[in-house]
PDB file of C-alpha atoms in Angstrom:
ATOM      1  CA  UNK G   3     -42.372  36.709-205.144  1.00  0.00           C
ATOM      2  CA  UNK G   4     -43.066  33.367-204.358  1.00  0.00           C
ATOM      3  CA  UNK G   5     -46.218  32.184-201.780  1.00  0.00           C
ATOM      4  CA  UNK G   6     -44.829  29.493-199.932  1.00  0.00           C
ATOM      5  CA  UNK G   7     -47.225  26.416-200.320  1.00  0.00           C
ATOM      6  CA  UNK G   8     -47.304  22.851-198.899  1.00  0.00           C
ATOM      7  CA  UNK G   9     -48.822  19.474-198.525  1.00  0.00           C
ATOM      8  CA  UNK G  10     -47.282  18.043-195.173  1.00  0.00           C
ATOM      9  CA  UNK G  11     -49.284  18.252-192.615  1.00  0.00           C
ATOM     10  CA  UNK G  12     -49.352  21.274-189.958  1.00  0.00           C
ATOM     11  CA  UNK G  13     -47.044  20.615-186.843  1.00  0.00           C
ATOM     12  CA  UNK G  14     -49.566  22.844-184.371  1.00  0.00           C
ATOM     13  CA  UNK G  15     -53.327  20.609-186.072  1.00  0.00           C
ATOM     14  CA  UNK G  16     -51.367  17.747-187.748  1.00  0.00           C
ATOM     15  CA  UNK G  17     -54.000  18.403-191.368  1.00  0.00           C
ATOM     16  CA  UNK G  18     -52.376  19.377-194.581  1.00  0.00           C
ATOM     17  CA  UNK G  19     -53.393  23.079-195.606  1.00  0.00           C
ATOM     18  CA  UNK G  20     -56.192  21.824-197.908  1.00  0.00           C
ATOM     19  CA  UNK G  21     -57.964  19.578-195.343  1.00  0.00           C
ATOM     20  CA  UNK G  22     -57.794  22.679-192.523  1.00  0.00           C
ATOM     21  CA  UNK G  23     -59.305  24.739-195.413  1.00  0.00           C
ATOM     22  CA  UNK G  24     -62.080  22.651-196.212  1.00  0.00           C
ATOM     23  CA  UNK G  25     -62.673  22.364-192.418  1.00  0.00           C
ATOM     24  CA  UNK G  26     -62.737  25.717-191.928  1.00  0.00           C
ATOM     25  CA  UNK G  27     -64.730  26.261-194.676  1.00  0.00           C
ATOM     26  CA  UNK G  28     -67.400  23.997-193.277  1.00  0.00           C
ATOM     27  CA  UNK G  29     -67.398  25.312-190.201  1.00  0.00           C
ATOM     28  CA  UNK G  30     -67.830  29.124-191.962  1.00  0.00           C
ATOM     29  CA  UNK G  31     -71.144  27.378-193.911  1.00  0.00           C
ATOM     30  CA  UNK G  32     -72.574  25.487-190.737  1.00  0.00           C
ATOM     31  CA  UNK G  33     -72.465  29.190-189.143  1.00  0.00           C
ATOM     32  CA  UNK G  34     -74.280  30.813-192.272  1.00  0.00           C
ATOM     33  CA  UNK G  35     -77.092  28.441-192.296  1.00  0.00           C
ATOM     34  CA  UNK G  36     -77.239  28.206-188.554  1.00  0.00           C
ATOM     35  CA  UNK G  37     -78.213  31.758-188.924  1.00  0.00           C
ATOM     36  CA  UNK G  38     -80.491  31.697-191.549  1.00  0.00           C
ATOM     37  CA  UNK G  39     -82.652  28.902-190.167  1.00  0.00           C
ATOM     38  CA  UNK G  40     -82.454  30.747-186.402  1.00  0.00           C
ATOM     39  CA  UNK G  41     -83.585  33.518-188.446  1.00  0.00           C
ATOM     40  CA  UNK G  42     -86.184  31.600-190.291  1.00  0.00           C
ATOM     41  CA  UNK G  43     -87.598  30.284-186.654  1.00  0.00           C
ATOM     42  CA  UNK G  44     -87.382  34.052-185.094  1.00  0.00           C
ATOM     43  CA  UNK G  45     -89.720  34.985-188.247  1.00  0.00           C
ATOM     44  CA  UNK G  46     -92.049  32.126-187.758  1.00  0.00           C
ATOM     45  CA  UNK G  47     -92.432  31.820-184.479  1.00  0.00           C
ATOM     46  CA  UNK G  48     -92.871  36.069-183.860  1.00  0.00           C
ATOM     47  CA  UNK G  49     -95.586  36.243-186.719  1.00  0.00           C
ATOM     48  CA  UNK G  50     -99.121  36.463-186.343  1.00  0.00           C
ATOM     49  CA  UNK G  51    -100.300  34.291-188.893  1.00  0.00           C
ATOM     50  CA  UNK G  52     -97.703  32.362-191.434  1.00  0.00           C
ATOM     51  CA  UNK G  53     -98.922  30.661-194.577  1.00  0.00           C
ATOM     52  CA  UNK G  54     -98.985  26.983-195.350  1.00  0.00           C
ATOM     53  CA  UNK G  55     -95.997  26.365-198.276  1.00  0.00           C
ATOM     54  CA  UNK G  56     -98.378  23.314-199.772  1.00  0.00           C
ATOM     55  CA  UNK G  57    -101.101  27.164-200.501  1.00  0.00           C
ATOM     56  CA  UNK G  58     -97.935  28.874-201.884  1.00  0.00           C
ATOM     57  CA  UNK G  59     -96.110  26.090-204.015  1.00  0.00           C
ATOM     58  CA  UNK G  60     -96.548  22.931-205.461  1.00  0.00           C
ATOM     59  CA  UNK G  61     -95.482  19.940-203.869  1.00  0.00           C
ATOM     60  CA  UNK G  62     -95.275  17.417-206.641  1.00  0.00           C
ATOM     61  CA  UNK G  63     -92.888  20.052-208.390  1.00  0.00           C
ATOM     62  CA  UNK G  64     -91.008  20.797-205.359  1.00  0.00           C
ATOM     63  CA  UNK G  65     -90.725  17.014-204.881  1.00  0.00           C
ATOM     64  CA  UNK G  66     -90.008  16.826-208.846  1.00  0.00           C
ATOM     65  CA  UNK G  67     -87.168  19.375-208.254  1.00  0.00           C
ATOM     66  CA  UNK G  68     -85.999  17.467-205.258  1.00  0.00           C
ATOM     67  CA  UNK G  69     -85.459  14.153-207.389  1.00  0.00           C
ATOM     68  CA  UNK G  70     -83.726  16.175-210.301  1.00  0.00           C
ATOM     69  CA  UNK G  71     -81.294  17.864-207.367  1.00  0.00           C
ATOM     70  CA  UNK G  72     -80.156  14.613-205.831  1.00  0.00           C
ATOM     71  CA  UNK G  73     -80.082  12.642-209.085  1.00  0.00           C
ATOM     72  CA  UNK G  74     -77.657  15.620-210.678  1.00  0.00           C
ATOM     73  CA  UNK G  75     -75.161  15.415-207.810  1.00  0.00           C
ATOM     74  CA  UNK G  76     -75.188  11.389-207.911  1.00  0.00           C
ATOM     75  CA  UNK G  77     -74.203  12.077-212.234  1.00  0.00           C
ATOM     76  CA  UNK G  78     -72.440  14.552-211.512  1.00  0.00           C
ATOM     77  CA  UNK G  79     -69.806  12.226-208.803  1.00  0.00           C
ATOM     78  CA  UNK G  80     -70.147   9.229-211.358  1.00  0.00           C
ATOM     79  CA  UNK G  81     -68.613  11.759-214.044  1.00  0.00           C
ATOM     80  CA  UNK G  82     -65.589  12.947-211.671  1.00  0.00           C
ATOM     81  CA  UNK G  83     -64.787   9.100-210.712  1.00  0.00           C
ATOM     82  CA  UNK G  84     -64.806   8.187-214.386  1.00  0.00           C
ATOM     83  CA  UNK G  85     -62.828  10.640-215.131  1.00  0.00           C
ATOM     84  CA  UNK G  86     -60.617  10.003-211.950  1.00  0.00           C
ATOM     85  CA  UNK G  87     -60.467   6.429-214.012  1.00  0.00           C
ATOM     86  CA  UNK G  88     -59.666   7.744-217.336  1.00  0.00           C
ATOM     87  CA  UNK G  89     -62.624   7.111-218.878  1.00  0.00           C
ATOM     88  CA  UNK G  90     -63.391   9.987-221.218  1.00  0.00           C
ATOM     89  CA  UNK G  91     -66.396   8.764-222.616  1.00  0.00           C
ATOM     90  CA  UNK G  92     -67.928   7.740-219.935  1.00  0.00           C
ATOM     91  CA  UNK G  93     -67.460  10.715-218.609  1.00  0.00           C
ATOM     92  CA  UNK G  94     -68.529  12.897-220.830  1.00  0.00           C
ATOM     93  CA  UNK G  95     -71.603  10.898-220.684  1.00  0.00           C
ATOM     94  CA  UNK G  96     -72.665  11.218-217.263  1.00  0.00           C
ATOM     95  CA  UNK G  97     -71.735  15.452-217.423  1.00  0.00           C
ATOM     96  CA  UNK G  98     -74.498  16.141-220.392  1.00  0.00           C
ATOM     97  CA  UNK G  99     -76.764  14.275-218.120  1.00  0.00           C
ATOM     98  CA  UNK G 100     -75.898  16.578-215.421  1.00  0.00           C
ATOM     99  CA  UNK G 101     -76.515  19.612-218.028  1.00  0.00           C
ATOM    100  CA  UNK G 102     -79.440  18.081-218.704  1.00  0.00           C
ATOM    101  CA  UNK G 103     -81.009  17.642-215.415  1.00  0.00           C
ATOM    102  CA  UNK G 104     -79.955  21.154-214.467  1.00  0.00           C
ATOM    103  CA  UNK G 105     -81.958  22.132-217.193  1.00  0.00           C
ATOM    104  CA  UNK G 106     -84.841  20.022-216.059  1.00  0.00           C
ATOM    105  CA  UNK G 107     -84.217  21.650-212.694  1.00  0.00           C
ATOM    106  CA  UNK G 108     -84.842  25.190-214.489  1.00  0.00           C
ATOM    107  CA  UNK G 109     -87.446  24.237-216.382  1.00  0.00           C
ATOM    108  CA  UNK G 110     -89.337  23.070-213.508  1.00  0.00           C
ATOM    109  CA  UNK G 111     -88.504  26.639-211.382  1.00  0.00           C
ATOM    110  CA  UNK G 112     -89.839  28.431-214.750  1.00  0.00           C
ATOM    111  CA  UNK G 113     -93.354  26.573-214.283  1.00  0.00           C
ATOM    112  CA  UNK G 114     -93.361  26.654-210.454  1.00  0.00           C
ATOM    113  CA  UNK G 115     -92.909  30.286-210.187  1.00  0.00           C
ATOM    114  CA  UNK G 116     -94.582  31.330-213.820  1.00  0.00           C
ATOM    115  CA  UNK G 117     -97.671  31.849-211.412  1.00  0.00           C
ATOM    116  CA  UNK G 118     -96.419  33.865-208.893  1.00  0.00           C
ATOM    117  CA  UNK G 119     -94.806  36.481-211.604  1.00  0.00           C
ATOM    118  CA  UNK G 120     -98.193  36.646-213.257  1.00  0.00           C
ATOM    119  CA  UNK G 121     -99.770  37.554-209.824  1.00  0.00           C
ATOM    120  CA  UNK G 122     -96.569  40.256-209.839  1.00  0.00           C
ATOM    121  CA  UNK G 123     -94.689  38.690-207.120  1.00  0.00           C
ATOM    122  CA  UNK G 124     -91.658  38.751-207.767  1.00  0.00           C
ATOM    123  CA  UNK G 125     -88.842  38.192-205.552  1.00  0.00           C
TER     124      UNK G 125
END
């Protein structure tokens, strides 16, 4: 049996299939974290007494982690458009520095939580 499948775009939204499915599928994530952060507020707001993050993490890693996060997806889009390009090596290049900054991202998450598992928090 065959699925039928096409490109052209939609006579009732005028997208191709793929575009309406990323839409959509944005839309379904701006819902998701629209919850969680109402949820996060709710929490916040309704509770007695909420502890500062700077007392429960560390900053300069969490700002560490931030750089390491940004700077992976900016490798990991120079990979794809060398690729894109035909440029193999090039390529290749800029997706072991994405490995390796998602290892620097672990790393960093082993030493910012080594603490709290010590203390037996876990999550």
């Amino acid at each position: 049996m065959l699925i039928p499948y096409t490109v052209e775009a939609r006579p009732d939204t005028g997208l191709p299939n793929p575009k309406l499915g990323i839409w959509l599928f944005l839309a379904s994530e701006v819902m998701l974290f629209g919850a969680l952060f109402s949820s996060y507020i709710l929490l916040r707001v309704s509770a007695p007494q909420w502890p500062r993050g700077s007392e429960e993490l560390s900053v300069p890693l969490a700002t560490l982690n931030t750089v390491v996060l940004i700077t992976s997806s900016v490798t990991m889009v120079m990979a794809w458009a060398q690729l894109k390009m035909h440029n193999l090596a090039r390529g290749r290049l800029y997706l072991w520095a994405t490995v390796a900054l998602a290892l620097t991202f672990m790393v960093v998450k082993f030493f910012e939580y080594e603490h709290h598992f010590a203390l037996g928090e876990y999550p």
